[in-house]
Amino acid sequence: MGGAEMPRAEVSRVAVTPAAAELIRRLSEAHGPLMFHQSGGCCDGSAPMCYPLGEFRTGAADVLLGSLEVEGVAEPVGFWMSAEQFERWRHTHLTVDVVPGRGSGFSLEAPEGVRFLIRSRLLDPPG
C-alpha cells in the first residue's frame, strides 16, 4: 500500500465511539486485520468504508489520517482518506460511529444491518 502519512507531531484526527469499537472487534475476529478508507465520492462516498487490510489499494492520492487503537484488536486499524478530500477536511477531527441501517455493499459491516458513519468537529487548536 502506498499513500502519504500524516506527520507524527499532528494532533489526533480520527477516533472511534464505543459502539464502533465493538463492531470493529467483531469484524476483526471474522476478517482479520482491517482498514478504513473515505473517498468522498458519490453514493456512499461520505461514509467510511471498512475493508480487510490491503483489500483497498491506497496510493499517492491517499493520506493516512491515523491508526485506530481498538481494545481487543491486535493490529491498529488505519484510516485513509483521499488527498483531495483531505484538502477540504484538513481542519476537521473525525469520529467513526455506527448506526442502524444499510450502507454500501462494499464495506464489511453491510451484512450486519448497521453502517459506519463519520461525526465531525473542528480540530482542537494546538496546546
PDB file of C-alpha atoms in Angstrom:
ATOM      1  CA  MET A   1       0.000   0.000   0.000  1.00  0.00           C
ATOM      2  CA  GLY A   2       1.198   3.476  -0.809  1.00  0.00           C
ATOM      3  CA  GLY A   3      -0.007   6.905   0.148  1.00  0.00           C
ATOM      4  CA  ALA A   4       1.176   9.631   2.437  1.00  0.00           C
ATOM      5  CA  GLU A   5       1.242   9.505   6.206  1.00  0.00           C
ATOM      6  CA  MET A   6       0.410  12.463   8.398  1.00  0.00           C
ATOM      7  CA  PRO A   7       3.401  13.847  10.314  1.00  0.00           C
ATOM      8  CA  ARG A   8       3.687  12.274  13.779  1.00  0.00           C
ATOM      9  CA  ALA A   9       3.560  15.677  15.502  1.00  0.00           C
ATOM     10  CA  GLU A  10      -0.002  16.237  14.271  1.00  0.00           C
ATOM     11  CA  VAL A  11      -2.888  16.174  16.723  1.00  0.00           C
ATOM     12  CA  SER A  12      -5.315  13.256  16.713  1.00  0.00           C
ATOM     13  CA  ARG A  13      -7.504  13.460  13.616  1.00  0.00           C
ATOM     14  CA  VAL A  14      -9.617  10.306  13.979  1.00  0.00           C
ATOM     15  CA  ALA A  15     -11.247   8.346  16.819  1.00  0.00           C
ATOM     16  CA  VAL A  16     -13.990   5.748  17.340  1.00  0.00           C
ATOM     17  CA  THR A  17     -17.081   5.597  19.524  1.00  0.00           C
ATOM     18  CA  PRO A  18     -17.562   2.615  21.866  1.00  0.00           C
ATOM     19  CA  ALA A  19     -20.245   1.213  19.517  1.00  0.00           C
ATOM     20  CA  ALA A  20     -17.906   1.454  16.525  1.00  0.00           C
ATOM     21  CA  ALA A  21     -15.084  -0.146  18.543  1.00  0.00           C
ATOM     22  CA  GLU A  22     -17.327  -3.117  19.364  1.00  0.00           C
ATOM     23  CA  LEU A  23     -18.234  -3.591  15.690  1.00  0.00           C
ATOM     24  CA  ILE A  24     -14.574  -3.270  14.680  1.00  0.00           C
ATOM     25  CA  ARG A  25     -13.717  -6.029  17.212  1.00  0.00           C
ATOM     26  CA  ARG A  26     -16.366  -8.335  15.708  1.00  0.00           C
ATOM     27  CA  LEU A  27     -15.291  -7.592  12.140  1.00  0.00           C
ATOM     28  CA  SER A  28     -11.637  -8.125  13.049  1.00  0.00           C
ATOM     29  CA  GLU A  29     -12.435 -11.531  14.564  1.00  0.00           C
ATOM     30  CA  ALA A  30     -14.255 -12.528  11.376  1.00  0.00           C
ATOM     31  CA  HIS A  31     -11.954 -10.952   8.754  1.00  0.00           C
ATOM     32  CA  GLY A  32      -8.540 -10.377  10.346  1.00  0.00           C
ATOM     33  CA  PRO A  33      -6.702  -7.032  10.182  1.00  0.00           C
ATOM     34  CA  LEU A  34      -8.818  -4.122   8.929  1.00  0.00           C
ATOM     35  CA  MET A  35      -8.523  -0.694   7.338  1.00  0.00           C
ATOM     36  CA  PHE A  36     -10.870   2.219   6.620  1.00  0.00           C
ATOM     37  CA  HIS A  37     -10.972   4.438   3.549  1.00  0.00           C
ATOM     38  CA  GLN A  38     -13.070   7.516   2.937  1.00  0.00           C
ATOM     39  CA  SER A  39     -13.044   8.679  -0.665  1.00  0.00           C
ATOM     40  CA  GLY A  40     -15.589  11.478  -0.684  1.00  0.00           C
ATOM     41  CA  GLY A  41     -17.047  10.094  -3.899  1.00  0.00           C
ATOM     42  CA  CYS A  42     -20.632   9.553  -4.924  1.00  0.00           C
ATOM     43  CA  CYS A  43     -23.258   7.256  -3.385  1.00  0.00           C
ATOM     44  CA  ASP A  44     -21.892   6.114  -0.017  1.00  0.00           C
ATOM     45  CA  GLY A  45     -18.665   8.075  -0.531  1.00  0.00           C
ATOM     46  CA  SER A  46     -19.331  10.226   2.522  1.00  0.00           C
ATOM     47  CA  ALA A  47     -19.350   7.107   4.726  1.00  0.00           C
ATOM     48  CA  PRO A  48     -16.139   5.429   5.828  1.00  0.00           C
ATOM     49  CA  MET A  49     -15.672   2.041   4.187  1.00  0.00           C
ATOM     50  CA  CYS A  50     -14.180  -0.821   6.184  1.00  0.00           C
ATOM     51  CA  TYR A  51     -12.115  -3.418   4.322  1.00  0.00           C
ATOM     52  CA  PRO A  52      -9.800  -6.301   5.162  1.00  0.00           C
ATOM     53  CA  LEU A  53      -6.314  -4.794   5.364  1.00  0.00           C
ATOM     54  CA  GLY A  54      -4.837  -4.472   1.873  1.00  0.00           C
ATOM     55  CA  GLU A  55      -8.087  -5.168   0.002  1.00  0.00           C
ATOM     56  CA  PHE A  56      -8.407  -1.486  -0.873  1.00  0.00           C
ATOM     57  CA  ARG A  57      -5.234  -0.295  -2.581  1.00  0.00           C
ATOM     58  CA  THR A  58      -4.033   3.093  -1.395  1.00  0.00           C
ATOM     59  CA  GLY A  59      -1.647   5.225  -3.376  1.00  0.00           C
ATOM     60  CA  ALA A  60      -0.251   8.711  -3.821  1.00  0.00           C
ATOM     61  CA  ALA A  61      -3.803  10.087  -3.965  1.00  0.00           C
ATOM     62  CA  ASP A  62      -4.495   8.921  -0.373  1.00  0.00           C
ATOM     63  CA  VAL A  63      -3.494  10.182   3.080  1.00  0.00           C
ATOM     64  CA  LEU A  64      -3.252   8.076   6.264  1.00  0.00           C
ATOM     65  CA  LEU A  65      -5.039  10.203   8.871  1.00  0.00           C
ATOM     66  CA  GLY A  66      -4.190   7.896  11.731  1.00  0.00           C
ATOM     67  CA  SER A  67      -4.245   4.403  13.142  1.00  0.00           C
ATOM     68  CA  LEU A  68      -7.130   3.488  15.404  1.00  0.00           C
ATOM     69  CA  GLU A  69      -6.108   1.604  18.536  1.00  0.00           C
ATOM     70  CA  VAL A  70      -9.128  -0.526  19.447  1.00  0.00           C
ATOM     71  CA  GLU A  71      -9.035  -2.585  22.637  1.00  0.00           C
ATOM     72  CA  GLY A  72      -9.264  -6.281  21.770  1.00  0.00           C
ATOM     73  CA  VAL A  73      -7.969  -5.773  18.206  1.00  0.00           C
ATOM     74  CA  ALA A  74      -4.386  -6.940  17.757  1.00  0.00           C
ATOM     75  CA  GLU A  75      -3.353  -4.527  14.994  1.00  0.00           C
ATOM     76  CA  PRO A  76      -4.096  -0.807  14.684  1.00  0.00           C
ATOM     77  CA  VAL A  77      -6.748  -0.028  12.068  1.00  0.00           C
ATOM     78  CA  GLY A  78      -5.501   2.522   9.548  1.00  0.00           C
ATOM     79  CA  PHE A  79      -7.904   5.263   8.478  1.00  0.00           C
ATOM     80  CA  TRP A  80      -7.217   6.588   4.969  1.00  0.00           C
ATOM     81  CA  MET A  81      -8.798   9.454   3.058  1.00  0.00           C
ATOM     82  CA  SER A  82      -8.347  10.696  -0.478  1.00  0.00           C
ATOM     83  CA  ALA A  83      -5.853  13.578  -0.545  1.00  0.00           C
ATOM     84  CA  GLU A  84      -8.365  15.705  -2.453  1.00  0.00           C
ATOM     85  CA  GLN A  85     -10.981  15.282   0.276  1.00  0.00           C
ATOM     86  CA  PHE A  86      -8.365  15.861   2.982  1.00  0.00           C
ATOM     87  CA  GLU A  87      -7.672  19.296   1.485  1.00  0.00           C
ATOM     88  CA  ARG A  88     -11.295  20.234   2.232  1.00  0.00           C
ATOM     89  CA  TRP A  89     -11.394  18.487   5.662  1.00  0.00           C
ATOM     90  CA  ARG A  90      -7.890  19.304   6.932  1.00  0.00           C
ATOM     91  CA  HIS A  91      -9.232  21.274   9.941  1.00  0.00           C
ATOM     92  CA  THR A  92     -11.666  18.520  10.971  1.00  0.00           C
ATOM     93  CA  HIS A  93     -11.482  15.789  13.606  1.00  0.00           C
ATOM     94  CA  LEU A  94     -13.417  12.664  12.589  1.00  0.00           C
ATOM     95  CA  THR A  95     -15.100  10.164  14.886  1.00  0.00           C
ATOM     96  CA  VAL A  96     -16.163   6.829  13.408  1.00  0.00           C
ATOM     97  CA  ASP A  97     -19.579   5.821  14.748  1.00  0.00           C
ATOM     98  CA  VAL A  98     -22.108   3.136  13.836  1.00  0.00           C
ATOM     99  CA  VAL A  99     -25.876   3.450  13.345  1.00  0.00           C
ATOM    100  CA  PRO A 100     -28.679   1.093  12.294  1.00  0.00           C
ATOM    101  CA  GLY A 101     -29.261   0.896   8.571  1.00  0.00           C
ATOM    102  CA  ARG A 102     -27.683  -0.475   5.457  1.00  0.00           C
ATOM    103  CA  GLY A 103     -24.651   1.185   3.954  1.00  0.00           C
ATOM    104  CA  SER A 104     -22.585   0.186   0.964  1.00  0.00           C
ATOM    105  CA  GLY A 105     -22.311  -3.446  -0.043  1.00  0.00           C
ATOM    106  CA  PHE A 106     -18.542  -2.913  -0.323  1.00  0.00           C
ATOM    107  CA  SER A 107     -17.987  -2.212   3.380  1.00  0.00           C
ATOM    108  CA  LEU A 108     -17.614  -5.178   5.744  1.00  0.00           C
ATOM    109  CA  GLU A 109     -20.415  -4.119   8.101  1.00  0.00           C
ATOM    110  CA  ALA A 110     -23.104  -4.173   5.362  1.00  0.00           C
ATOM    111  CA  PRO A 111     -24.453  -7.658   6.277  1.00  0.00           C
ATOM    112  CA  GLU A 112     -24.680  -6.645   9.964  1.00  0.00           C
ATOM    113  CA  GLY A 113     -27.694  -4.340   9.452  1.00  0.00           C
ATOM    114  CA  VAL A 114     -25.644  -1.320  10.566  1.00  0.00           C
ATOM    115  CA  ARG A 115     -23.368   1.167   8.866  1.00  0.00           C
ATOM    116  CA  PHE A 116     -20.357   3.189   9.843  1.00  0.00           C
ATOM    117  CA  LEU A 117     -20.648   6.964   9.614  1.00  0.00           C
ATOM    118  CA  ILE A 118     -18.492   9.969  10.437  1.00  0.00           C
ATOM    119  CA  ARG A 119     -19.216  12.548  13.088  1.00  0.00           C
ATOM    120  CA  SER A 120     -17.025  15.595  12.728  1.00  0.00           C
ATOM    121  CA  ARG A 121     -15.900  18.670  14.613  1.00  0.00           C
ATOM    122  CA  LEU A 122     -13.193  21.272  14.155  1.00  0.00           C
ATOM    123  CA  LEU A 123      -9.760  20.196  15.347  1.00  0.00           C
ATOM    124  CA  ASP A 124      -8.742  21.474  18.755  1.00  0.00           C
ATOM    125  CA  PRO A 125      -6.116  24.201  18.480  1.00  0.00           C
ATOM    126  CA  PRO A 126      -2.569  23.026  19.278  1.00  0.00           C
ATOM    127  CA  GLY A 127      -1.875  23.057  23.015  1.00  0.00           C
TER     128      GLY A 127
END
